[in-house]
């Protein structure tokens, strides 16, 4: 190897751009010092720089929405620093370890280099870039402000993905508790209770009713465990299939989940946050309000809000104010309607909608934290009741025999 050749590693970095806004990304370099120098040339004041650890197993990784958000942020940062579009593609792709994402960026880069617009190149990959993303980039190109639009889209994607992650956390936490409780109970019934049952057979006395009930459950589960397993798998598979193939069933589920305690409130507030965030982004990009509402309707992730937004769109198309149309649906919270009204009257609708999104994203964050702290004692209580109940049922005959002696 030549003396002047150096091994390049991938580094993740955090810093501030020329406007003082926080930004982050990945880049390749021989050392943290050289990476800092490279970032300074791009107009970025570097902060934390950390060498990215390589995955234990190689192979092609799946492209996630977070990858798309990171790509958008990196492109916005490069273009704001004055790096030409084609060169920005090259720099971003060189710093990636995800081969699938790297190939996607190279394909887009080649399309743009051959004369296509950025938006049209993105439209060749609808699996990763939806109509909303492509239309926003198209608006930015047409207005000659692509770097600003990419920055706005990156912010939208980052906040949306953070919100989705919080909602997933809120949904998976209770489910994980139920799964753990079921597994622990099944293990005790199948493996532990039979050991006590063989011991009780030599007592020659009637067992307490509670113990008999637990032994009966154990015997039933040992005989029919396969039916229980098939039933659980079939229920989960049937539910997912019905939700995917039956719009009526899917809409009914969306309406029901909003009525659930705590979790329903989290989903409700997150839908409002998504509505405000997407509408703020599209309206600020110069998209007419009616067209923006059409794009927003499918972005909330809930049928109740989808139908409400489509109703708002019809009302706005006939000349009704946005805040009046929102109030008539009976779905949107009062604060969101009031802030929207202020935005319409002041001419700063996109800014006020952004404040609505910020507020309800913070509410979701607090609700998720509260749910987490609330579920911890619930976990202890549920597991304590299940495990403690089974232990009492098994030791109750021993206690009775000891008192008789």
Tab-separated table of C-alpha atoms in Angstrom:
chain	number	residue	atom	x	y	z
A	1	UNK	CA	0.000	0.000	0.000
A	2	UNK	CA	1.307	3.449	-0.843
A	3	UNK	CA	2.475	5.628	1.998
A	4	UNK	CA	0.024	8.410	1.179
A	5	UNK	CA	-3.008	6.103	1.250
A	6	UNK	CA	-5.098	6.251	4.408
A	7	UNK	CA	-7.902	4.087	5.689
A	8	UNK	CA	-11.229	5.925	5.629
A	9	UNK	CA	-13.807	5.374	8.352
A	10	UNK	CA	-17.394	6.543	8.701
A	11	UNK	CA	-18.091	9.150	11.390
A	12	UNK	CA	-21.393	10.438	12.746
A	13	UNK	CA	-21.339	14.129	13.609
A	14	UNK	CA	-23.409	16.854	15.207
A	15	UNK	CA	-22.939	20.558	14.752
A	16	UNK	CA	-24.498	23.877	13.778
A	17	UNK	CA	-24.935	25.392	10.331
A	18	UNK	CA	-24.273	29.020	9.388
A	19	UNK	CA	-27.620	30.116	10.841
A	20	UNK	CA	-26.927	28.426	14.157
A	21	UNK	CA	-29.402	25.595	13.584
A	22	UNK	CA	-28.504	22.155	14.925
A	23	UNK	CA	-27.699	19.602	12.257
A	24	UNK	CA	-26.188	16.134	12.080
A	25	UNK	CA	-25.119	13.499	9.585
A	26	UNK	CA	-22.496	11.005	8.527
A	27	UNK	CA	-19.313	11.415	6.536
A	28	UNK	CA	-16.115	9.532	5.778
A	29	UNK	CA	-12.611	10.548	6.757
A	30	UNK	CA	-9.250	9.336	7.976
A	31	UNK	CA	-9.583	10.902	11.435
A	32	UNK	CA	-11.952	13.078	13.498
A	33	UNK	CA	-9.680	16.083	12.945
A	34	UNK	CA	-9.903	15.775	9.168
A	35	UNK	CA	-13.680	15.316	9.389
A	36	UNK	CA	-13.918	18.542	11.413
A	37	UNK	CA	-11.881	20.360	8.786
A	38	UNK	CA	-14.138	18.992	6.047
A	39	UNK	CA	-17.263	20.138	7.906
A	40	UNK	CA	-15.845	23.634	8.468
A	41	UNK	CA	-15.290	23.960	4.712
A	42	UNK	CA	-18.996	23.217	4.272
A	43	UNK	CA	-19.939	26.008	6.670
A	44	UNK	CA	-20.729	23.697	9.589
A	45	UNK	CA	-19.418	24.294	13.100
A	46	UNK	CA	-18.659	20.744	14.290
A	47	UNK	CA	-19.575	19.490	17.745
A	48	UNK	CA	-19.639	15.803	18.639
A	49	UNK	CA	-17.855	13.482	16.218
A	50	UNK	CA	-17.969	9.736	16.774
A	51	UNK	CA	-16.680	6.840	14.743
A	52	UNK	CA	-19.590	4.739	13.536
A	53	UNK	CA	-19.377	1.102	14.578
A	54	UNK	CA	-19.704	-1.445	11.823
A	55	UNK	CA	-22.522	-4.015	11.918
A	56	UNK	CA	-21.656	-7.497	13.227
A	57	UNK	CA	-23.138	-9.121	10.153
A	58	UNK	CA	-22.719	-7.868	6.646
A	59	UNK	CA	-25.349	-7.757	3.987
A	60	UNK	CA	-27.799	-5.346	2.510
A	61	UNK	CA	-29.898	-3.431	5.002
A	62	UNK	CA	-33.487	-2.420	4.510
A	63	UNK	CA	-34.067	1.231	3.620
A	64	UNK	CA	-36.122	2.792	6.403
A	65	UNK	CA	-38.008	6.120	6.554
A	66	UNK	CA	-35.297	7.306	8.938
A	67	UNK	CA	-32.714	6.674	6.181
A	68	UNK	CA	-34.767	8.873	3.841
A	69	UNK	CA	-34.987	11.603	6.496
A	70	UNK	CA	-31.215	11.459	7.053
A	71	UNK	CA	-30.565	11.603	3.293
A	72	UNK	CA	-32.814	14.662	2.980
A	73	UNK	CA	-31.097	16.424	5.870
A	74	UNK	CA	-27.653	15.720	4.428
A	75	UNK	CA	-28.674	16.989	0.989
A	76	UNK	CA	-30.125	20.157	2.534
A	77	UNK	CA	-26.912	20.717	4.508
A	78	UNK	CA	-24.693	20.198	1.457
A	79	UNK	CA	-26.710	22.532	-0.762
A	80	UNK	CA	-26.903	25.224	1.909
A	81	UNK	CA	-23.118	25.045	2.086
A	82	UNK	CA	-22.966	25.791	-1.634
A	83	UNK	CA	-22.074	22.267	-2.812
A	84	UNK	CA	-23.492	21.544	-6.304
A	85	UNK	CA	-26.346	19.029	-6.492
A	86	UNK	CA	-24.443	16.258	-8.289
A	87	UNK	CA	-21.471	16.574	-5.973
A	88	UNK	CA	-23.829	16.492	-2.985
A	89	UNK	CA	-25.136	13.117	-4.134
A	90	UNK	CA	-21.573	11.807	-4.382
A	91	UNK	CA	-20.576	13.029	-0.919
A	92	UNK	CA	-23.694	11.671	0.764
A	93	UNK	CA	-23.512	8.258	-0.938
A	94	UNK	CA	-19.797	7.855	-0.116
A	95	UNK	CA	-20.545	8.220	3.593
A	96	UNK	CA	-23.125	5.422	3.735
A	97	UNK	CA	-22.648	1.821	4.848
A	98	UNK	CA	-26.159	0.788	3.838
A	99	UNK	CA	-25.556	-0.567	0.340
A	100	UNK	CA	-29.230	-0.408	-0.563
A	101	UNK	CA	-29.442	3.288	0.329
A	102	UNK	CA	-26.169	3.945	-1.437
A	103	UNK	CA	-27.447	2.326	-4.628
A	104	UNK	CA	-30.682	4.333	-4.392
A	105	UNK	CA	-28.808	7.635	-4.132
A	106	UNK	CA	-26.495	6.707	-7.011
A	107	UNK	CA	-29.522	5.857	-9.181
A	108	UNK	CA	-31.100	9.235	-8.395
A	109	UNK	CA	-27.783	10.959	-9.039
A	110	UNK	CA	-27.427	9.330	-12.449
A	111	UNK	CA	-30.983	10.349	-13.396
A	112	UNK	CA	-30.298	13.960	-12.454
A	113	UNK	CA	-26.940	13.920	-14.248
A	114	UNK	CA	-28.644	12.701	-17.426
A	115	UNK	CA	-30.942	15.736	-17.489
A	116	UNK	CA	-33.918	14.806	-15.304
A	117	UNK	CA	-35.089	17.123	-12.546
A	118	UNK	CA	-34.536	16.083	-8.945
A	119	UNK	CA	-38.285	15.612	-8.405
A	120	UNK	CA	-38.697	13.416	-11.498
A	121	UNK	CA	-35.713	11.316	-10.462
A	122	UNK	CA	-37.340	10.782	-7.066
A	123	UNK	CA	-40.632	9.773	-8.719
A	124	UNK	CA	-38.834	6.775	-10.213
A	125	UNK	CA	-38.708	5.334	-6.682
A	126	UNK	CA	-42.263	5.627	-5.263
A	127	UNK	CA	-41.534	2.975	-2.639
A	128	UNK	CA	-39.295	5.436	-0.791
A	129	UNK	CA	-40.509	8.861	-1.941
A	130	UNK	CA	-44.262	9.474	-1.825
A	131	UNK	CA	-46.202	12.061	-3.836
A	132	UNK	CA	-46.011	14.607	-1.043
A	133	UNK	CA	-42.209	14.420	-0.902
A	134	UNK	CA	-41.845	14.646	-4.685
A	135	UNK	CA	-44.327	17.524	-5.001
A	136	UNK	CA	-42.531	19.541	-2.328
A	137	UNK	CA	-39.160	19.017	-4.017
A	138	UNK	CA	-40.778	19.965	-7.345
A	139	UNK	CA	-42.075	23.202	-5.787
A	140	UNK	CA	-38.625	23.980	-4.431
A	141	UNK	CA	-36.990	23.441	-7.809
A	142	UNK	CA	-39.571	25.578	-9.591
A	143	UNK	CA	-39.112	28.418	-7.083
A	144	UNK	CA	-35.306	28.217	-7.221
A	145	UNK	CA	-35.123	27.476	-3.491
A	146	UNK	CA	-34.344	23.767	-3.460
A	147	UNK	CA	-32.005	23.952	-0.472
A	148	UNK	CA	-34.634	25.711	1.667
A	149	UNK	CA	-37.323	23.245	0.603
A	150	UNK	CA	-35.080	20.257	1.362
A	151	UNK	CA	-34.420	21.722	4.800
A	152	UNK	CA	-38.170	22.082	5.377
A	153	UNK	CA	-38.866	18.545	4.130
A	154	UNK	CA	-36.056	17.160	6.292
A	155	UNK	CA	-37.523	18.863	9.356
A	156	UNK	CA	-40.954	17.481	8.511
A	157	UNK	CA	-39.613	13.925	8.065
A	158	UNK	CA	-37.514	14.032	11.237
A	159	UNK	CA	-40.392	15.254	13.388
A	160	UNK	CA	-42.795	12.790	11.778
A	161	UNK	CA	-40.463	9.847	12.383
A	162	UNK	CA	-39.851	10.932	15.980
A	163	UNK	CA	-43.608	11.109	16.510
A	164	UNK	CA	-44.104	7.652	14.968
A	165	UNK	CA	-41.389	6.227	17.217
A	166	UNK	CA	-43.106	7.644	20.301
A	167	UNK	CA	-46.474	6.223	19.247
A	168	UNK	CA	-44.917	2.811	18.551
A	169	UNK	CA	-43.338	2.906	22.002
A	170	UNK	CA	-46.732	3.660	23.553
A	171	UNK	CA	-48.389	0.814	21.633
A	172	UNK	CA	-45.722	-1.856	22.120
A	173	UNK	CA	-45.241	-1.325	25.854
A	174	UNK	CA	-48.659	-2.659	26.973
A	175	UNK	CA	-48.506	-5.447	24.384
A	176	UNK	CA	-45.090	-6.542	25.645
A	177	UNK	CA	-46.453	-6.707	29.198
A	178	UNK	CA	-49.311	-8.956	28.101
A	179	UNK	CA	-46.940	-11.231	26.153
A	180	UNK	CA	-44.525	-11.563	29.099
A	181	UNK	CA	-47.403	-12.298	31.488
A	182	UNK	CA	-48.829	-14.973	29.177
A	183	UNK	CA	-45.433	-16.645	28.663
A	184	UNK	CA	-44.605	-16.696	32.394
A	185	UNK	CA	-48.038	-18.101	33.251
A	186	UNK	CA	-47.810	-20.756	30.531
A	187	UNK	CA	-44.365	-21.885	31.718
A	188	UNK	CA	-45.577	-22.192	35.303
A	189	UNK	CA	-48.693	-24.124	34.287
A	190	UNK	CA	-46.868	-26.516	31.944
A	191	UNK	CA	-43.576	-27.057	33.804
A	192	UNK	CA	-44.028	-26.225	37.503
A	193	UNK	CA	-47.617	-27.164	38.384
A	194	UNK	CA	-47.264	-30.810	37.170
A	195	UNK	CA	-44.401	-31.296	39.646
A	196	UNK	CA	-46.653	-30.284	42.529
A	197	UNK	CA	-49.524	-32.375	41.130
A	198	UNK	CA	-47.463	-35.562	41.389
A	199	UNK	CA	-46.595	-34.620	44.973
A	200	UNK	CA	-50.249	-34.042	45.894
A	201	UNK	CA	-51.310	-37.460	44.608
A	202	UNK	CA	-49.821	-39.081	47.723
A	203	UNK	CA	-51.669	-36.856	50.181
A	204	UNK	CA	-54.823	-38.984	50.188
A	205	UNK	CA	-57.001	-35.928	50.938
A	206	UNK	CA	-59.162	-33.554	48.947
A	207	UNK	CA	-57.291	-30.583	47.567
A	208	UNK	CA	-58.524	-27.008	48.031
A	209	UNK	CA	-60.823	-25.729	45.259
A	210	UNK	CA	-58.305	-23.088	44.198
A	211	UNK	CA	-55.564	-25.718	43.808
A	212	UNK	CA	-57.903	-28.020	41.875
A	213	UNK	CA	-58.770	-25.170	39.511
A	214	UNK	CA	-55.079	-24.422	38.801
A	215	UNK	CA	-54.303	-28.138	38.281
A	216	UNK	CA	-57.259	-28.367	35.897
A	217	UNK	CA	-55.946	-25.384	33.926
A	218	UNK	CA	-52.498	-27.009	33.819
A	219	UNK	CA	-53.850	-30.310	32.522
A	220	UNK	CA	-55.971	-28.549	29.914
A	221	UNK	CA	-53.039	-26.437	28.702
A	222	UNK	CA	-50.754	-29.499	28.497
A	223	UNK	CA	-53.322	-31.284	26.356
A	224	UNK	CA	-54.378	-28.354	24.176
A	225	UNK	CA	-51.314	-26.094	24.018
A	226	UNK	CA	-51.117	-26.556	20.269
A	227	UNK	CA	-54.727	-25.371	19.855
A	228	UNK	CA	-53.995	-22.295	21.975
A	229	UNK	CA	-50.901	-21.523	19.911
A	230	UNK	CA	-52.773	-21.955	16.618
A	231	UNK	CA	-55.599	-19.806	17.949
A	232	UNK	CA	-53.257	-16.952	18.904
A	233	UNK	CA	-51.397	-17.061	15.584
A	234	UNK	CA	-54.655	-17.338	13.641
A	235	UNK	CA	-56.192	-14.404	15.493
A	236	UNK	CA	-53.187	-12.158	14.886
A	237	UNK	CA	-52.933	-13.180	11.229
A	238	UNK	CA	-56.683	-12.829	10.686
A	239	UNK	CA	-56.750	-9.401	12.323
A	240	UNK	CA	-53.870	-8.098	10.203
A	241	UNK	CA	-55.338	-9.554	7.016
A	242	UNK	CA	-58.805	-8.127	7.718
A	243	UNK	CA	-57.343	-4.706	8.534
A	244	UNK	CA	-55.359	-4.713	5.317
A	245	UNK	CA	-58.063	-6.009	2.976
A	246	UNK	CA	-61.267	-4.642	4.500
A	247	UNK	CA	-61.480	-0.823	4.576
A	248	UNK	CA	-64.655	-1.044	6.655
A	249	UNK	CA	-62.978	-3.193	9.309
A	250	UNK	CA	-59.875	-0.981	9.279
A	251	UNK	CA	-61.992	2.153	9.765
A	252	UNK	CA	-63.867	0.498	12.642
A	253	UNK	CA	-60.575	-0.366	14.345
A	254	UNK	CA	-59.324	3.214	13.918
A	255	UNK	CA	-62.485	4.548	15.562
A	256	UNK	CA	-62.272	2.058	18.418
A	257	UNK	CA	-58.614	2.631	19.288
A	258	UNK	CA	-59.245	6.354	19.792
A	259	UNK	CA	-61.615	5.414	22.650
A	260	UNK	CA	-59.018	3.362	24.522
A	261	UNK	CA	-57.721	4.873	27.779
A	262	UNK	CA	-54.333	6.646	27.534
A	263	UNK	CA	-53.322	4.890	24.291
A	264	UNK	CA	-56.356	6.350	22.501
A	265	UNK	CA	-55.424	9.829	23.679
A	266	UNK	CA	-51.867	9.353	22.421
A	267	UNK	CA	-53.120	8.284	18.975
A	268	UNK	CA	-55.604	11.162	18.909
A	269	UNK	CA	-53.023	13.825	19.780
A	270	UNK	CA	-50.484	12.344	17.340
A	271	UNK	CA	-53.039	12.516	14.504
A	272	UNK	CA	-53.584	16.220	15.221
A	273	UNK	CA	-49.817	16.778	15.288
A	274	UNK	CA	-49.365	15.005	11.932
A	275	UNK	CA	-52.230	17.008	10.393
A	276	UNK	CA	-50.730	20.320	11.507
A	277	UNK	CA	-47.150	19.391	10.563
A	278	UNK	CA	-47.949	18.212	7.037
A	279	UNK	CA	-50.362	21.083	6.330
A	280	UNK	CA	-47.840	23.618	7.606
A	281	UNK	CA	-45.099	22.162	5.397
A	282	UNK	CA	-47.209	21.954	2.233
A	283	UNK	CA	-48.869	25.352	2.676
A	284	UNK	CA	-45.501	27.044	3.297
A	285	UNK	CA	-44.218	25.445	0.096
A	286	UNK	CA	-46.841	27.350	-1.878
A	287	UNK	CA	-49.244	24.462	-2.386
A	288	UNK	CA	-52.877	25.723	-2.548
A	289	UNK	CA	-54.815	24.969	0.628
A	290	UNK	CA	-57.324	22.630	-1.036
A	291	UNK	CA	-54.549	20.595	-2.681
A	292	UNK	CA	-52.597	20.592	0.578
A	293	UNK	CA	-55.597	19.194	2.461
A	294	UNK	CA	-55.864	16.437	-0.143
A	295	UNK	CA	-52.266	15.430	0.618
A	296	UNK	CA	-52.769	15.726	4.369
A	297	UNK	CA	-55.830	13.429	4.501
A	298	UNK	CA	-53.776	10.280	4.058
A	299	UNK	CA	-50.918	11.341	6.338
A	300	UNK	CA	-52.638	11.263	9.743
A	301	UNK	CA	-52.778	7.454	9.887
A	302	UNK	CA	-56.333	7.324	11.232
A	303	UNK	CA	-59.629	6.944	9.368
A	304	UNK	CA	-61.508	9.313	11.696
A	305	UNK	CA	-59.163	12.193	10.914
A	306	UNK	CA	-58.927	11.194	7.253
A	307	UNK	CA	-62.689	11.550	6.850
A	308	UNK	CA	-62.697	14.782	8.871
A	309	UNK	CA	-59.942	16.321	6.713
A	310	UNK	CA	-61.759	15.352	3.518
A	311	UNK	CA	-64.864	17.034	4.937
A	312	UNK	CA	-62.756	20.125	5.715
A	313	UNK	CA	-61.443	20.076	2.150
A	314	UNK	CA	-64.979	20.079	0.728
A	315	UNK	CA	-65.976	22.955	3.002
A	316	UNK	CA	-62.865	24.988	2.149
A	317	UNK	CA	-63.463	24.376	-1.571
A	318	UNK	CA	-66.888	26.010	-1.206
A	319	UNK	CA	-65.410	29.112	0.449
A	320	UNK	CA	-65.572	28.246	4.156
A	321	UNK	CA	-62.655	29.317	6.363
A	322	UNK	CA	-60.324	26.538	7.479
A	323	UNK	CA	-60.951	27.079	11.200
A	324	UNK	CA	-64.740	27.059	10.668
A	325	UNK	CA	-64.569	23.855	8.653
A	326	UNK	CA	-62.383	22.240	11.331
A	327	UNK	CA	-64.874	23.207	14.055
A	328	UNK	CA	-67.798	21.722	12.112
A	329	UNK	CA	-66.206	18.270	12.036
A	330	UNK	CA	-66.309	17.995	15.833
A	331	UNK	CA	-62.993	16.106	15.751
A	332	UNK	CA	-60.243	18.696	16.160
A	333	UNK	CA	-59.409	20.038	19.649
A	334	UNK	CA	-60.293	23.612	20.564
A	335	UNK	CA	-56.676	24.784	20.889
A	336	UNK	CA	-55.822	23.616	17.354
A	337	UNK	CA	-58.875	25.439	15.978
A	338	UNK	CA	-58.072	28.651	17.866
A	339	UNK	CA	-54.446	28.741	16.730
A	340	UNK	CA	-55.557	28.031	13.151
A	341	UNK	CA	-58.022	30.936	13.405
A	342	UNK	CA	-55.233	33.251	14.581
A	343	UNK	CA	-53.046	32.083	11.700
A	344	UNK	CA	-55.764	32.755	9.121
A	345	UNK	CA	-56.515	36.220	10.487
A	346	UNK	CA	-52.851	37.228	10.737
A	347	UNK	CA	-51.801	35.700	7.398
A	348	UNK	CA	-49.292	33.381	9.109
A	349	UNK	CA	-51.191	30.122	8.767
A	350	UNK	CA	-48.122	27.965	8.133
A	351	UNK	CA	-46.339	29.389	11.190
A	352	UNK	CA	-49.330	28.866	13.489
A	353	UNK	CA	-49.886	25.343	12.186
A	354	UNK	CA	-46.240	24.679	12.990
A	355	UNK	CA	-46.915	25.826	16.556
A	356	UNK	CA	-49.933	23.503	16.703
A	357	UNK	CA	-47.717	20.602	15.593
A	358	UNK	CA	-45.017	21.497	18.142
A	359	UNK	CA	-47.571	21.656	20.947
A	360	UNK	CA	-49.241	18.327	20.240
A	361	UNK	CA	-45.921	16.584	19.603
A	362	UNK	CA	-44.868	17.738	23.086
A	363	UNK	CA	-48.193	16.474	24.472
A	364	UNK	CA	-47.607	13.063	22.889
A	365	UNK	CA	-44.110	12.983	24.349
A	366	UNK	CA	-45.467	13.685	27.848
A	367	UNK	CA	-48.246	11.112	27.471
A	368	UNK	CA	-45.786	8.411	26.401
A	369	UNK	CA	-43.534	9.195	29.373
A	370	UNK	CA	-46.534	9.084	31.715
A	371	UNK	CA	-47.677	5.790	30.227
A	372	UNK	CA	-44.222	4.307	30.741
A	373	UNK	CA	-44.095	5.362	34.395
A	374	UNK	CA	-47.686	4.194	34.909
A	375	UNK	CA	-47.109	0.767	33.392
A	376	UNK	CA	-44.126	-0.078	35.601
A	377	UNK	CA	-46.234	-0.668	38.746
A	378	UNK	CA	-48.864	-2.359	36.584
A	379	UNK	CA	-46.222	-4.822	35.363
A	380	UNK	CA	-45.237	-5.649	38.933
A	381	UNK	CA	-48.866	-6.001	39.992
A	382	UNK	CA	-49.911	-8.233	37.076
A	383	UNK	CA	-46.886	-10.513	37.308
A	384	UNK	CA	-47.170	-10.563	41.100
A	385	UNK	CA	-50.825	-11.606	40.976
A	386	UNK	CA	-50.221	-14.308	38.366
A	387	UNK	CA	-47.060	-15.782	39.829
A	388	UNK	CA	-48.137	-15.256	43.436
A	389	UNK	CA	-51.565	-16.783	42.779
A	390	UNK	CA	-50.046	-19.904	41.246
A	391	UNK	CA	-47.567	-20.265	44.115
A	392	UNK	CA	-50.327	-19.898	46.722
A	393	UNK	CA	-52.452	-22.477	44.875
A	394	UNK	CA	-49.582	-24.973	44.945
A	395	UNK	CA	-48.561	-24.414	48.563
A	396	UNK	CA	-52.074	-24.173	49.978
A	397	UNK	CA	-52.425	-27.986	50.439
A	398	UNK	CA	-49.034	-28.077	52.193
A	399	UNK	CA	-50.124	-25.288	54.535
A	400	UNK	CA	-53.399	-27.116	55.302
A	401	UNK	CA	-51.536	-30.361	55.976
A	402	UNK	CA	-49.154	-28.605	58.329
A	403	UNK	CA	-51.984	-27.001	60.301
A	404	UNK	CA	-53.784	-30.367	60.555
A	405	UNK	CA	-50.654	-31.986	62.005
